[in-house]
Amino acid sequence: MRATFCLLGLLLGSCAASGTIDRLGDRCPPPDFGRPGWVRTFAGVGAWTGGILGTVVSIVALPITYPISLLAEDEFAAGGRTEFLMFPATGGAAFGHALLGCPPDVVDYVFRRAWVGGEDPVNSYEIVPIEAMPVPRDEEAAKGGEGAMPGGAGSDG
């Protein structure tokens, strides 16, 4: 019995849930937003609990999801088949993260963060302007006339 639990523990490290849990801890929300360790711990415990339960559901659902993934194999992008097969594990991790992480976060916000002045996190994303669309130079091309080409090519005149 112990060997089974050890084997399952080793296999869990290679599961899709562990990668999802790591991403949830790093980005949802990022540490820059001021969440204390105890809030992040609750969220992490919820993510692990949901991820483990979701992994069990993924394994139980394999007789249904595996044939479907074989039928739709051409439509999946790179890694899409694994994401489809393990969606209960990743979804369970996200649900557990939110379910156990939100209540302590609300308590922390209401009783501490709302009253303590601090610097808001700065968005590091730089806005990149979109290139302008080419404008037709001909009136006929602007109206969408037949044979008209932008830039005057193909127009009589």
GROMACS .gro file of C-alpha atoms in nm:
model
  157
    1MET     CA    1   0.000   0.000   0.000
    2ARG     CA    2   0.284   0.240   0.083
    3ALA     CA    3   0.452   0.166  -0.248
    4THR     CA    4   0.132   0.261  -0.430
    5PHE     CA    5   0.114   0.597  -0.256
    6CYS     CA    6   0.483   0.662  -0.324
    7LEU     CA    7   0.438   0.577  -0.691
    8LEU     CA    8   0.132   0.801  -0.716
    9GLY     CA    9   0.325   1.082  -0.546
   10LEU     CA   10   0.611   1.048  -0.796
   11LEU     CA   11   0.371   1.042  -1.091
   12LEU     CA   12   0.192   1.350  -0.963
   13GLY     CA   13   0.506   1.557  -1.025
   14SER     CA   14   0.485   1.484  -1.396
   15CYS     CA   15   0.114   1.559  -1.411
   16ALA     CA   16  -0.036   1.862  -1.582
   17ALA     CA   17  -0.176   1.979  -1.249
   18SER     CA   18   0.165   2.063  -1.103
   19GLY     CA   19   0.249   2.298  -1.391
   20THR     CA   20  -0.089   2.465  -1.360
   21ILE     CA   21  -0.046   2.506  -0.985
   22ASP     CA   22   0.296   2.667  -1.033
   23ARG     CA   23   0.154   2.911  -1.288
   24LEU     CA   24  -0.141   2.993  -1.062
   25GLY     CA   25   0.097   3.071  -0.774
   26ASP     CA   26   0.316   3.296  -0.989
   27ARG     CA   27   0.056   3.485  -1.190
   28CYS     CA   28  -0.287   3.466  -1.028
   29PRO     CA   29  -0.239   3.724  -0.885
   30PRO     CA   30   0.130   3.807  -0.907
   31PRO     CA   31   0.315   3.858  -0.576
   32ASP     CA   32   0.352   4.229  -0.664
   33PHE     CA   33  -0.013   4.282  -0.572
   34GLY     CA   34   0.069   4.253  -0.202
   35ARG     CA   35  -0.094   3.926  -0.104
   36PRO     CA   36   0.066   3.802   0.217
   37GLY     CA   37   0.208   3.452   0.253
   38TRP     CA   38  -0.085   3.314   0.449
   39VAL     CA   39  -0.329   3.409   0.171
   40ARG     CA   40  -0.102   3.253  -0.091
   41THR     CA   41  -0.072   2.940   0.124
   42PHE     CA   42  -0.450   2.897   0.138
   43ALA     CA   43  -0.469   2.942  -0.239
   44GLY     CA   44  -0.187   2.691  -0.291
   45VAL     CA   45  -0.353   2.430  -0.070
   46GLY     CA   46  -0.676   2.479  -0.263
   47ALA     CA   47  -0.493   2.444  -0.594
   48TRP     CA   48  -0.322   2.122  -0.486
   49THR     CA   49  -0.646   1.977  -0.349
   50GLY     CA   50  -0.841   2.065  -0.662
   51GLY     CA   51  -0.557   1.945  -0.885
   52ILE     CA   52  -0.535   1.607  -0.713
   53LEU     CA   53  -0.911   1.555  -0.725
   54GLY     CA   54  -0.915   1.670  -1.087
   55THR     CA   55  -0.637   1.425  -1.172
   56VAL     CA   56  -0.848   1.142  -1.034
   57VAL     CA   57  -1.141   1.262  -1.245
   58SER     CA   58  -0.911   1.284  -1.551
   59ILE     CA   59  -0.803   0.923  -1.504
   60VAL     CA   60  -1.160   0.804  -1.449
   61ALA     CA   61  -1.276   0.994  -1.760
   62LEU     CA   62  -1.002   0.854  -1.986
   63PRO     CA   63  -1.228   0.584  -2.138
   64ILE     CA   64  -1.445   0.868  -2.267
   65THR     CA   65  -1.193   1.144  -2.341
   66TYR     CA   66  -0.922   0.928  -2.502
   67PRO     CA   67  -1.135   0.805  -2.796
   68ILE     CA   68  -1.266   1.158  -2.847
   69SER     CA   69  -0.907   1.287  -2.856
   70LEU     CA   70  -0.820   1.024  -3.118
   71LEU     CA   71  -1.113   1.133  -3.335
   72ALA     CA   72  -1.020   1.500  -3.308
   73GLU     CA   73  -0.643   1.457  -3.331
   74ASP     CA   74  -0.612   1.658  -3.655
   75GLU     CA   75  -0.784   1.958  -3.497
   76PHE     CA   76  -0.558   1.988  -3.191
   77ALA     CA   77  -0.269   2.231  -3.184
   78ALA     CA   78   0.063   2.135  -3.027
   79GLY     CA   79  -0.008   2.007  -2.677
   80GLY     CA   80  -0.382   2.039  -2.726
   81ARG     CA   81  -0.449   1.669  -2.689
   82THR     CA   82  -0.285   1.659  -2.347
   83GLU     CA   83  -0.474   1.970  -2.241
   84PHE     CA   84  -0.799   1.806  -2.349
   85LEU     CA   85  -0.724   1.484  -2.165
   86MET     CA   86  -0.619   1.663  -1.846
   87PHE     CA   87  -0.877   1.944  -1.840
   88PRO     CA   88  -1.039   1.818  -1.516
   89ALA     CA   89  -0.699   1.836  -1.343
   90THR     CA   90  -0.618   2.188  -1.459
   91GLY     CA   91  -0.974   2.305  -1.405
   92GLY     CA   92  -0.981   2.152  -1.057
   93ALA     CA   93  -0.657   2.326  -0.969
   94ALA     CA   94  -0.792   2.661  -1.083
   95PHE     CA   95  -1.123   2.607  -0.903
   96GLY     CA   96  -0.953   2.502  -0.579
   97HIS     CA   97  -0.715   2.799  -0.601
   98ALA     CA   98  -1.010   3.036  -0.626
   99LEU     CA   99  -1.232   2.853  -0.377
  100LEU     CA  100  -0.979   2.847  -0.093
  101GLY     CA  101  -0.782   3.156  -0.195
  102CYS     CA  102  -1.060   3.415  -0.235
  103PRO     CA  103  -1.205   3.416   0.120
  104PRO     CA  104  -0.872   3.482   0.295
  105ASP     CA  105  -0.786   3.738   0.028
  106VAL     CA  106  -1.111   3.923   0.094
  107VAL     CA  107  -1.047   3.913   0.470
  108ASP     CA  108  -0.694   4.044   0.419
  109TYR     CA  109  -0.816   4.319   0.189
  110VAL     CA  110  -1.102   4.434   0.413
  111PHE     CA  111  -0.904   4.434   0.737
  112ARG     CA  112  -0.553   4.527   0.620
  113ARG     CA  113  -0.479   4.623   0.261
  114ALA     CA  114  -0.766   4.869   0.229
  115TRP     CA  115  -0.639   5.065   0.530
  116VAL     CA  116  -0.265   5.050   0.470
  117GLY     CA  117  -0.135   5.290   0.209
  118GLY     CA  118   0.098   5.133  -0.039
  119GLU     CA  119   0.221   5.163  -0.391
  120ASP     CA  120   0.004   5.009  -0.656
  121PRO     CA  121   0.178   4.763  -0.888
  122VAL     CA  122   0.301   4.912  -1.213
  123ASN     CA  123   0.196   4.755  -1.540
  124SER     CA  124   0.513   4.658  -1.725
  125TYR     CA  125   0.332   4.610  -2.057
  126GLU     CA  126   0.425   4.867  -2.317
  127ILE     CA  127   0.158   4.967  -2.565
  128VAL     CA  128   0.262   4.895  -2.922
  129PRO     CA  129   0.064   5.092  -3.180
  130ILE     CA  130  -0.098   4.901  -3.465
  131GLU     CA  131   0.026   4.980  -3.814
  132ALA     CA  132  -0.213   5.192  -4.021
  133MET     CA  133  -0.422   5.014  -4.282
  134PRO     CA  134  -0.346   5.101  -4.646
  135VAL     CA  135  -0.601   5.343  -4.789
  136PRO     CA  136  -0.717   5.304  -5.151
  137ARG     CA  137  -0.611   5.601  -5.365
  138ASP     CA  138  -0.873   5.567  -5.635
  139GLU     CA  139  -1.239   5.661  -5.594
  140GLU     CA  140  -1.335   5.348  -5.782
  141ALA     CA  141  -1.118   5.135  -5.554
  142ALA     CA  142  -1.269   5.305  -5.250
  143LYS     CA  143  -1.619   5.218  -5.374
  144GLY     CA  144  -1.512   4.859  -5.443
  145GLY     CA  145  -1.567   4.877  -5.817
  146GLU     CA  146  -1.496   4.578  -6.038
  147GLY     CA  147  -1.139   4.554  -6.160
  148ALA     CA  148  -1.028   4.844  -5.946
  149MET     CA  149  -0.699   4.803  -5.767
  150PRO     CA  150  -0.561   5.018  -5.489
  151GLY     CA  151  -0.302   5.265  -5.602
  152GLY     CA  152  -0.459   5.337  -5.937
  153ALA     CA  153  -0.344   5.023  -6.117
  154GLY     CA  154  -0.610   4.894  -6.349
  155SER     CA  155  -0.811   5.217  -6.364
  156ASP     CA  156  -0.877   5.403  -6.687
  157GLY     CA  157  -0.773   5.747  -6.684
   0.00000   0.00000   0.00000
